PDB file of C-alpha atoms in Angstrom:
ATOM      1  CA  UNK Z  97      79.569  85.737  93.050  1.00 67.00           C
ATOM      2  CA  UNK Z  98      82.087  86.297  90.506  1.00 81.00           C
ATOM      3  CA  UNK Z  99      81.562  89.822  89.874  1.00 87.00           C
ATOM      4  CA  UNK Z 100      81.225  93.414  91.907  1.00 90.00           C
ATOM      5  CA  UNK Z 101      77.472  94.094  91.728  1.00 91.00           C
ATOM      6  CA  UNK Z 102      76.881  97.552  91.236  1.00 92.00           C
ATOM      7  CA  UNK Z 103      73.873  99.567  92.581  1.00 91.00           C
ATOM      8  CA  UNK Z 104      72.222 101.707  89.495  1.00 90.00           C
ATOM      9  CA  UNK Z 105      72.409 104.618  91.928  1.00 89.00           C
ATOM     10  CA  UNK Z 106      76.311 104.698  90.820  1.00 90.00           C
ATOM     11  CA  UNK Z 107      76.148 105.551  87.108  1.00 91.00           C
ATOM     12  CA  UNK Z 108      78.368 108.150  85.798  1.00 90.00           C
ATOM     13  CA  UNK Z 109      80.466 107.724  89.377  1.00 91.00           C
ATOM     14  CA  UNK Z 110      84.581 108.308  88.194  1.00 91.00           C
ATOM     15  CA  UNK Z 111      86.134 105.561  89.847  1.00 93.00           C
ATOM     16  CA  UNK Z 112      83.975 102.664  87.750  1.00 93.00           C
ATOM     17  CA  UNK Z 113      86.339 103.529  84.806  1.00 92.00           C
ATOM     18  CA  UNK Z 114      89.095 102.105  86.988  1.00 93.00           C
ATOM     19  CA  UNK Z 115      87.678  98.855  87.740  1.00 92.00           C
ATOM     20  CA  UNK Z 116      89.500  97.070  85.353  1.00 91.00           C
ATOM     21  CA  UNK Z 117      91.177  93.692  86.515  1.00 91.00           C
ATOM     22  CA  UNK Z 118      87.993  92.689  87.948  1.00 90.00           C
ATOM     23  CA  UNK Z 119      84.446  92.042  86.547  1.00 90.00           C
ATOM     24  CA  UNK Z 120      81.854  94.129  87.634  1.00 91.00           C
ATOM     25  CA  UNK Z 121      77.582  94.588  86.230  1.00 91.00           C
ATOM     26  CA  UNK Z 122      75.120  96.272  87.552  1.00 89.00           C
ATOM     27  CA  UNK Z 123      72.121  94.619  89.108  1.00 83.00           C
ATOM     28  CA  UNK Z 124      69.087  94.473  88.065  1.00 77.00           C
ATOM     29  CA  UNK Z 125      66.465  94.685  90.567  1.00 71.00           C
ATOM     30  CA  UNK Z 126      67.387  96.660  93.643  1.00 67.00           C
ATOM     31  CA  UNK Z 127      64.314  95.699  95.611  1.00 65.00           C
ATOM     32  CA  UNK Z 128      65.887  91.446  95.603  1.00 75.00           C
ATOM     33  CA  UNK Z 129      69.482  93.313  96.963  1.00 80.00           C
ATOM     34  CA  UNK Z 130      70.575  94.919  99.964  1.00 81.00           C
ATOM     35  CA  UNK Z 131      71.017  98.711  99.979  1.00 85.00           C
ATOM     36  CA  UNK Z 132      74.569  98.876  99.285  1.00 90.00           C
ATOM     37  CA  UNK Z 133      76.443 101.012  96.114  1.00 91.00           C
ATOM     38  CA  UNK Z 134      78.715  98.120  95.650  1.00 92.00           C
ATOM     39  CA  UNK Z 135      77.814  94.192  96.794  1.00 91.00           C
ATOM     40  CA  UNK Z 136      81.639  93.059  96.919  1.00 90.00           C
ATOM     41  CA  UNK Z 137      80.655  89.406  97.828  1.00 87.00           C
ATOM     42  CA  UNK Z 138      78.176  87.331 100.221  1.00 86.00           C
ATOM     43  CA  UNK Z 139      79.185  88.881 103.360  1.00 87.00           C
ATOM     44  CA  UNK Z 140      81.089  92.406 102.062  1.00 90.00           C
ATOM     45  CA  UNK Z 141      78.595  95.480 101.086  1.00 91.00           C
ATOM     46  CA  UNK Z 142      80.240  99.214 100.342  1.00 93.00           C
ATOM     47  CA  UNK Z 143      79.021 102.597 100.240  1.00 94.00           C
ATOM     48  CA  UNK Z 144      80.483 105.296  98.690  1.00 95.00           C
ATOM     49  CA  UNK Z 145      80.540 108.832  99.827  1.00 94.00           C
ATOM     50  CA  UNK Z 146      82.020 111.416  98.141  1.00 94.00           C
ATOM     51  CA  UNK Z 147      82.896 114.845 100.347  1.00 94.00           C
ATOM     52  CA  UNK Z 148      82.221 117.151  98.256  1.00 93.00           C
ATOM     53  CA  UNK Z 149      78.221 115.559  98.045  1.00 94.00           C
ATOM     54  CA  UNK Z 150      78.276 115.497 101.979  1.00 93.00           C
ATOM     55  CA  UNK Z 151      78.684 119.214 102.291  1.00 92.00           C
ATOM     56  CA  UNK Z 152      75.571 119.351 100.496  1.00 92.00           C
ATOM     57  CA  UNK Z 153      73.895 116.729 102.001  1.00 93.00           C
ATOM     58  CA  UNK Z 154      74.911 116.051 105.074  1.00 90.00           C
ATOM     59  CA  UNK Z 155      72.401 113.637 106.378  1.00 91.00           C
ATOM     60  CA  UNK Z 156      72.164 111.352 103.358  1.00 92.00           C
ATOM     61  CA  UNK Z 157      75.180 108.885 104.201  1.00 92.00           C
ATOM     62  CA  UNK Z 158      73.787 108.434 107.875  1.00 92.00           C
ATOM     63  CA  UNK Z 159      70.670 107.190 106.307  1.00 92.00           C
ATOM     64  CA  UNK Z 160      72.720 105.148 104.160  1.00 91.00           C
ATOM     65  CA  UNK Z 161      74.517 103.406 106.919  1.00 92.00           C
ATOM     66  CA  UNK Z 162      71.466 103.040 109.143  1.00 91.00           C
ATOM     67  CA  UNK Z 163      69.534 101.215 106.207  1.00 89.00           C
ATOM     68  CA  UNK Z 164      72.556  98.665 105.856  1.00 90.00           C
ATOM     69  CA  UNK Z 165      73.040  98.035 110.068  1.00 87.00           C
ATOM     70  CA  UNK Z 166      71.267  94.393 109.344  1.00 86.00           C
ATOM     71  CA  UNK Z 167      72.991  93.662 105.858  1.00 88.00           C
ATOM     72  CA  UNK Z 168      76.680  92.120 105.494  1.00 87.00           C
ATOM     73  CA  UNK Z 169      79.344  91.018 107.991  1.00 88.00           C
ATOM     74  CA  UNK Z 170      81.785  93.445 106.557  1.00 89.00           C
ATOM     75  CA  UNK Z 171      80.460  97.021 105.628  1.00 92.00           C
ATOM     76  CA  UNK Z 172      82.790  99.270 104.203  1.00 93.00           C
ATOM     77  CA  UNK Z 173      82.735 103.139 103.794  1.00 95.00           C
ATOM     78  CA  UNK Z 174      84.665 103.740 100.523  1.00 95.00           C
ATOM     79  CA  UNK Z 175      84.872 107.938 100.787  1.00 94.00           C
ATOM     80  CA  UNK Z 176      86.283 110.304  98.652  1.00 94.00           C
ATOM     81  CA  UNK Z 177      88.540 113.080  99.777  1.00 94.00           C
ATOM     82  CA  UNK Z 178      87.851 115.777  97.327  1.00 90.00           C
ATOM     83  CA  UNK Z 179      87.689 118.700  99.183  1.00 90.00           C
ATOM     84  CA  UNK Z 180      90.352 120.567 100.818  1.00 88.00           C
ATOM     85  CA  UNK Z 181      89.230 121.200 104.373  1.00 86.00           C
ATOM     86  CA  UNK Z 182      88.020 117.969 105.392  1.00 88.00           C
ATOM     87  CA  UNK Z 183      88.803 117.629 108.743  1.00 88.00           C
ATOM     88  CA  UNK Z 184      85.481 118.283 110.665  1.00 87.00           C
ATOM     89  CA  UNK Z 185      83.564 116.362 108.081  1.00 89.00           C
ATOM     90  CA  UNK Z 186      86.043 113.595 108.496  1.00 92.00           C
ATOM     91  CA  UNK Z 187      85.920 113.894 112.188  1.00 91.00           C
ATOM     92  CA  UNK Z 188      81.691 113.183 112.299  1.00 90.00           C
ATOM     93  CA  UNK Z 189      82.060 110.946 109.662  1.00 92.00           C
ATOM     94  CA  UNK Z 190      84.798 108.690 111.439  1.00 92.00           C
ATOM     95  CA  UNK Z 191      82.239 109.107 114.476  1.00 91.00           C
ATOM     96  CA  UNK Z 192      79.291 107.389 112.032  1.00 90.00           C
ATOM     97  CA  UNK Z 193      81.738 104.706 111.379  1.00 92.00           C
ATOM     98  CA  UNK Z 194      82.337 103.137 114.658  1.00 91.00           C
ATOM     99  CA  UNK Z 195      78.573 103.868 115.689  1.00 89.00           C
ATOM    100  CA  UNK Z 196      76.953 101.767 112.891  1.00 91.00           C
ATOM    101  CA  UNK Z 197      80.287  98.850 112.640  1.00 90.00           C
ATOM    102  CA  UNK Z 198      81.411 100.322 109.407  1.00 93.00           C
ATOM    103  CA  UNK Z 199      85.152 100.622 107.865  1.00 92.00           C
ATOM    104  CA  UNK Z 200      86.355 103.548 106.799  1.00 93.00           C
ATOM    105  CA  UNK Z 201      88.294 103.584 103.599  1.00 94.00           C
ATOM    106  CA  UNK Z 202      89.406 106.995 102.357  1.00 94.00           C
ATOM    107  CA  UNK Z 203      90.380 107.828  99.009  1.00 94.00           C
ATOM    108  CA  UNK Z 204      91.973 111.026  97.425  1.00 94.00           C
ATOM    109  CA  UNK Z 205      91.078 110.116  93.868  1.00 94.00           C
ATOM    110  CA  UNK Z 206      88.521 107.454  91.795  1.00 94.00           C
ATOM    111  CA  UNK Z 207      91.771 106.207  90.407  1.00 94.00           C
ATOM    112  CA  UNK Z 208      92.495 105.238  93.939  1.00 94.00           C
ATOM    113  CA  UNK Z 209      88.775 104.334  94.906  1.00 94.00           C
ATOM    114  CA  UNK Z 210      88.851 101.905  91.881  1.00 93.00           C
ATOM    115  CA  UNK Z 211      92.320 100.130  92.893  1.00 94.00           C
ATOM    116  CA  UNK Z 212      90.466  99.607  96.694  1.00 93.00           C
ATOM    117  CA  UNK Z 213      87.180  97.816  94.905  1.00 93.00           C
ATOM    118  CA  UNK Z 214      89.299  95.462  92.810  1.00 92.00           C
ATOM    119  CA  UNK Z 215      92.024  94.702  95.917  1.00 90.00           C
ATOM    120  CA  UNK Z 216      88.212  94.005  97.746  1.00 89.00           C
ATOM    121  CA  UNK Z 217      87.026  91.494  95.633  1.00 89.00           C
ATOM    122  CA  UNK Z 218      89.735  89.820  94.793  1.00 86.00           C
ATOM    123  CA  UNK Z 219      91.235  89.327  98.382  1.00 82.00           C
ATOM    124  CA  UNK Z 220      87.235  88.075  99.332  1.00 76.00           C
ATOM    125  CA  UNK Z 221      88.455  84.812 100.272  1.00 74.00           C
ATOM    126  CA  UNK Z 222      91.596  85.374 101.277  1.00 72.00           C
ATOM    127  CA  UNK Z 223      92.533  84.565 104.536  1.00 67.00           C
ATOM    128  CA  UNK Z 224      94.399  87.288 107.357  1.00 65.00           C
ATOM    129  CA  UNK Z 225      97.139  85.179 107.343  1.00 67.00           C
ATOM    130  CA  UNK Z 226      99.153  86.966 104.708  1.00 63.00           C
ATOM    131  CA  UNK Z 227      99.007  90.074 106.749  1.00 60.00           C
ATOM    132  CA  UNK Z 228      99.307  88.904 110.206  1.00 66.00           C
ATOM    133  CA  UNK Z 229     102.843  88.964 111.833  1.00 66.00           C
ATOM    134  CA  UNK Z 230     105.146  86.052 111.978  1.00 67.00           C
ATOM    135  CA  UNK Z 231     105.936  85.200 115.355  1.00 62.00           C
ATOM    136  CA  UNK Z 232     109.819  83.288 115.653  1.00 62.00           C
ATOM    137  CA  UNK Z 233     109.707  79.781 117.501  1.00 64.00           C
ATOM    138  CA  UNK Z 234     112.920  80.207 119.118  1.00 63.00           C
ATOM    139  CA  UNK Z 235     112.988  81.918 123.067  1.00 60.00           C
ATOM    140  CA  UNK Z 236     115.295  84.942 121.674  1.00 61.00           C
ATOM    141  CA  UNK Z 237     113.091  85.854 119.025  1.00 68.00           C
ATOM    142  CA  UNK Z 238     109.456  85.749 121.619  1.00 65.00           C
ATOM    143  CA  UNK Z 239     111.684  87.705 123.812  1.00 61.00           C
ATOM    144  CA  UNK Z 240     112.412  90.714 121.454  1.00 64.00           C
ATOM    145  CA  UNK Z 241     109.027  90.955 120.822  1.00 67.00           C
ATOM    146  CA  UNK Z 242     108.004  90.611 123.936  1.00 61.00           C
ATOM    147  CA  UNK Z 243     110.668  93.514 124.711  1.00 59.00           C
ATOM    148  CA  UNK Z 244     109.624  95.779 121.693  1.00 60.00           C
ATOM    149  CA  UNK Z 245     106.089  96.615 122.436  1.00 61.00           C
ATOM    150  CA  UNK Z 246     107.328  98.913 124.917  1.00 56.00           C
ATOM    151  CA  UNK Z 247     107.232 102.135 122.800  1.00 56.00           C
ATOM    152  CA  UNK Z 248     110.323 103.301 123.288  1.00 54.00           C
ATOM    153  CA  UNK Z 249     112.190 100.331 122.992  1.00 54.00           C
ATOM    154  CA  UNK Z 250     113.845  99.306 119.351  1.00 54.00           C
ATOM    155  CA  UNK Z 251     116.088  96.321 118.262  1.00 51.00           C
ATOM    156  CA  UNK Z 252     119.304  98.381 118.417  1.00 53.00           C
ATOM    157  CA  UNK Z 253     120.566 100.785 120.897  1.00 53.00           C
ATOM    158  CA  UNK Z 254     117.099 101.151 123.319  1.00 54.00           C
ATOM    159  CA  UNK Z 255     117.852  96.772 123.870  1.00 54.00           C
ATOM    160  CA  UNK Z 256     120.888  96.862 124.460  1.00 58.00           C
ATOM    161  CA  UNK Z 257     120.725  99.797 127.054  1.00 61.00           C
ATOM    162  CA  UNK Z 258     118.334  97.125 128.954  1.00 57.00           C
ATOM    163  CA  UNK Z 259     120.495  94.149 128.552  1.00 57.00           C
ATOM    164  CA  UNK Z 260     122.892  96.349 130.829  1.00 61.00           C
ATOM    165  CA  UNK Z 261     120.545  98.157 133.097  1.00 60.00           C
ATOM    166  CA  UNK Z 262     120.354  97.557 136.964  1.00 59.00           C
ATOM    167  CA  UNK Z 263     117.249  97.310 138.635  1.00 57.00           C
ATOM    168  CA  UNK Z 264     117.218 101.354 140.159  1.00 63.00           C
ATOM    169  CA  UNK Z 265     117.259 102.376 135.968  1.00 65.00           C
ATOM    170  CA  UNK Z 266     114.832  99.877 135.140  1.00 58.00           C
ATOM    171  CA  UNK Z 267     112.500 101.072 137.540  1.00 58.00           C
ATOM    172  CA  UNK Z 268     112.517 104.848 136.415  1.00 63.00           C
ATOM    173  CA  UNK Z 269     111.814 103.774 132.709  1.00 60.00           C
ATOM    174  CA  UNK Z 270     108.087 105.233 131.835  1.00 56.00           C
ATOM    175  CA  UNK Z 271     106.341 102.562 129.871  1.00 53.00           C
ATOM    176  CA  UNK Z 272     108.027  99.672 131.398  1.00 52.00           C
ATOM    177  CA  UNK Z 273     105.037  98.039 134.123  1.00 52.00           C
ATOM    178  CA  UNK Z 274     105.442  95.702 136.814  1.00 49.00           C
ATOM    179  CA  UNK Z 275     105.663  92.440 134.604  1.00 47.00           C
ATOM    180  CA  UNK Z 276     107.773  94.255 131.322  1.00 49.00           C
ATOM    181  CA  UNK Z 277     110.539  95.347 134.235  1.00 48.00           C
ATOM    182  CA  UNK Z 278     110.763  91.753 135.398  1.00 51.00           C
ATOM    183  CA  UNK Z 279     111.056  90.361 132.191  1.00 51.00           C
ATOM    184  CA  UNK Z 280     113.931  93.209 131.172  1.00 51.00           C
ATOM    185  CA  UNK Z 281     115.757  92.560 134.809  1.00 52.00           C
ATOM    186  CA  UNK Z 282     115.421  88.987 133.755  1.00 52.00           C
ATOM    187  CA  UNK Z 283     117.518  89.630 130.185  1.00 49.00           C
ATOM    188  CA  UNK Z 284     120.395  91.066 132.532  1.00 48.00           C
ATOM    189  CA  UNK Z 285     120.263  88.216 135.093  1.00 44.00           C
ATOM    190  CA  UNK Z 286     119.652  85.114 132.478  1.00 46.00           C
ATOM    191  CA  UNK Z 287     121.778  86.910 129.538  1.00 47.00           C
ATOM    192  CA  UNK Z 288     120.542  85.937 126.166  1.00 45.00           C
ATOM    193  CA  UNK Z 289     122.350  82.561 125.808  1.00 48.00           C
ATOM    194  CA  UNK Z 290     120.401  80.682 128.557  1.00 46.00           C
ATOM    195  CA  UNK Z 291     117.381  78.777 127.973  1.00 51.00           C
ATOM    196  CA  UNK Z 292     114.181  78.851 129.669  1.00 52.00           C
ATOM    197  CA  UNK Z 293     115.017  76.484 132.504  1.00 55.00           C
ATOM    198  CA  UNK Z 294     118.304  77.950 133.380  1.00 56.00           C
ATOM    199  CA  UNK Z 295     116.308  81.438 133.340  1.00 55.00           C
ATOM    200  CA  UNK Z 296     114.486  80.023 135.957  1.00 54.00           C
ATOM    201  CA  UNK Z 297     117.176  79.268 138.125  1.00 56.00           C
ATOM    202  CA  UNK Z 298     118.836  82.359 137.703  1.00 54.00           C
ATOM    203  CA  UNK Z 299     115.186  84.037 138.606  1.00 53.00           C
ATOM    204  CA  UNK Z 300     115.209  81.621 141.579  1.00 56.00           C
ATOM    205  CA  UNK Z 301     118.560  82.643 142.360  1.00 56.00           C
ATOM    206  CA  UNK Z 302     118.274  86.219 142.290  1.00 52.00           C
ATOM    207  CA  UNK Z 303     115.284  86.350 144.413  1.00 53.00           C
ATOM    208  CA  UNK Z 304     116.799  84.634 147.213  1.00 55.00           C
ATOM    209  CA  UNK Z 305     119.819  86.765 147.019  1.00 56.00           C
ATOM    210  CA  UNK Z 306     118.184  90.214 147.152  1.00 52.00           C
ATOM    211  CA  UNK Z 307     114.998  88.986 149.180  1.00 53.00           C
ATOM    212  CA  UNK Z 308     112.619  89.307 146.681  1.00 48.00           C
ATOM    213  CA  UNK Z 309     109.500  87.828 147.556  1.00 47.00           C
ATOM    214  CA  UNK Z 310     106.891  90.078 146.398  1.00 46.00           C
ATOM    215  CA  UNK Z 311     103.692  87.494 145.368  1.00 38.00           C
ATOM    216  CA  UNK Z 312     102.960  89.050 142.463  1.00 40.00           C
ATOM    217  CA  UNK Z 313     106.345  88.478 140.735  1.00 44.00           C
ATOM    218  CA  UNK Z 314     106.256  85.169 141.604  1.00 42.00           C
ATOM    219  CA  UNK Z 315     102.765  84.359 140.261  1.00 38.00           C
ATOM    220  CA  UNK Z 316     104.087  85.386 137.004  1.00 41.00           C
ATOM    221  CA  UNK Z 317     105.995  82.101 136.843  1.00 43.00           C
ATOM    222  CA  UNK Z 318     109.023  84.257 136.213  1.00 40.00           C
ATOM    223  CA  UNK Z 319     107.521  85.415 132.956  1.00 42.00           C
ATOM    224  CA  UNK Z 320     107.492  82.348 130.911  1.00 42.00           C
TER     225      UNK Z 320
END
């Protein structure tokens, strides 16, 4: 399918005049196509909602989503934020969303709506890969990460300040659980320079030394 297939329904709707670096028709017969606004490819159907038609008709986009529940792999919700005070609509709508296994794309103008169709079809058969993070190879790198998910913790001042923590300030950090604080007590036993083996043997070490025997930090295989 080389082209956006359009649902007659959508006639006169602003945001078709912005469809521009991608080919789009309307089909023909609606009763041969599912019941989406917009068929973006095989597996990828779209309604559109606009806000200011909600208010008036507030029942009409469930029915919409309930009639597509058995249609398409990927069903979006393209919705246009044209009203000022659109929290509680947003709110039930957003509600609707997870309920049926829709995505919720919001818009605050067709110029915008338009951009999202063509980035749709033309990503179709892309794969995630572009947008999934790169993860380093080397042990430093995995263990920055590893270190940064804690929310508090950034690549500057907040790592450092664990590199030279004891065990007692460690321990009082919120967000840091049982296996993060071993890891972090591991940066200040191992340093950064070591590699995984020698980490080991400092883990190995320190245990003995301060009679650290607790199963459950052992089981972790001293984090790596």
């Amino acid at each position: 399918m080389s082209s956006i297939l359009v649902n007659p329904n959508q006639k006169g709707n602003g945001l078709l005049k912005f469809i521009r670096n991608v080919p789009w028709e309307y089909f023909d017969d609606e009763a041969k196509h599912p019941p989406a606004d917009y068929i973006l490819g095989d597996t990828t159907g779209a309604v559109f909602l606009s806000l200011q038609f909600h208010r008036l008709y507030p029942e009409y986009i469930f029915d919409r989503m309930k009639a597509l529940l058995r249609h398409f792999k990927c069903k979006i919700l393209l919705c246009l934020v044209d009203v000022k005070d659109h929290e509680r609509s947003m709110k039930q709508i957003t509600k609707s969303c997870l309920l049926y296994g829709f995505t919720l794309v919001c818009a605050w103008s067709n110029e915008e709506a338009g951009r999202y169709m063509e980035t749709f079809k033309a990503y179709e058969k892309k794969s995630a890969d572009m947008i999934k993070p790169k993860s380093e190879p080397d042990f430093i790198s995995q263990l920055t990460e590893l270190l940064t998910t804690i929310k508090s913790v950034n690549k500057t001042d907040s790592l450092a300040g664990i590199m030279n923590a004891d065990i007692n300030e460690l321990a009082m950090c919120s967000g840091i659980g049982q296996r993060k604080h071993l890891i972090c007590l591991g940066v200040n036993i191992c340093g950064t320079n070591f590699s995984r083996h020698k980490c080991k043997v400092r883990f190995q070490q320190w245990f003995i030394k301060n009679d650290v025997y607790d199963i459950q930090f052992m089981s972790l295989n001293l984090c790596y």
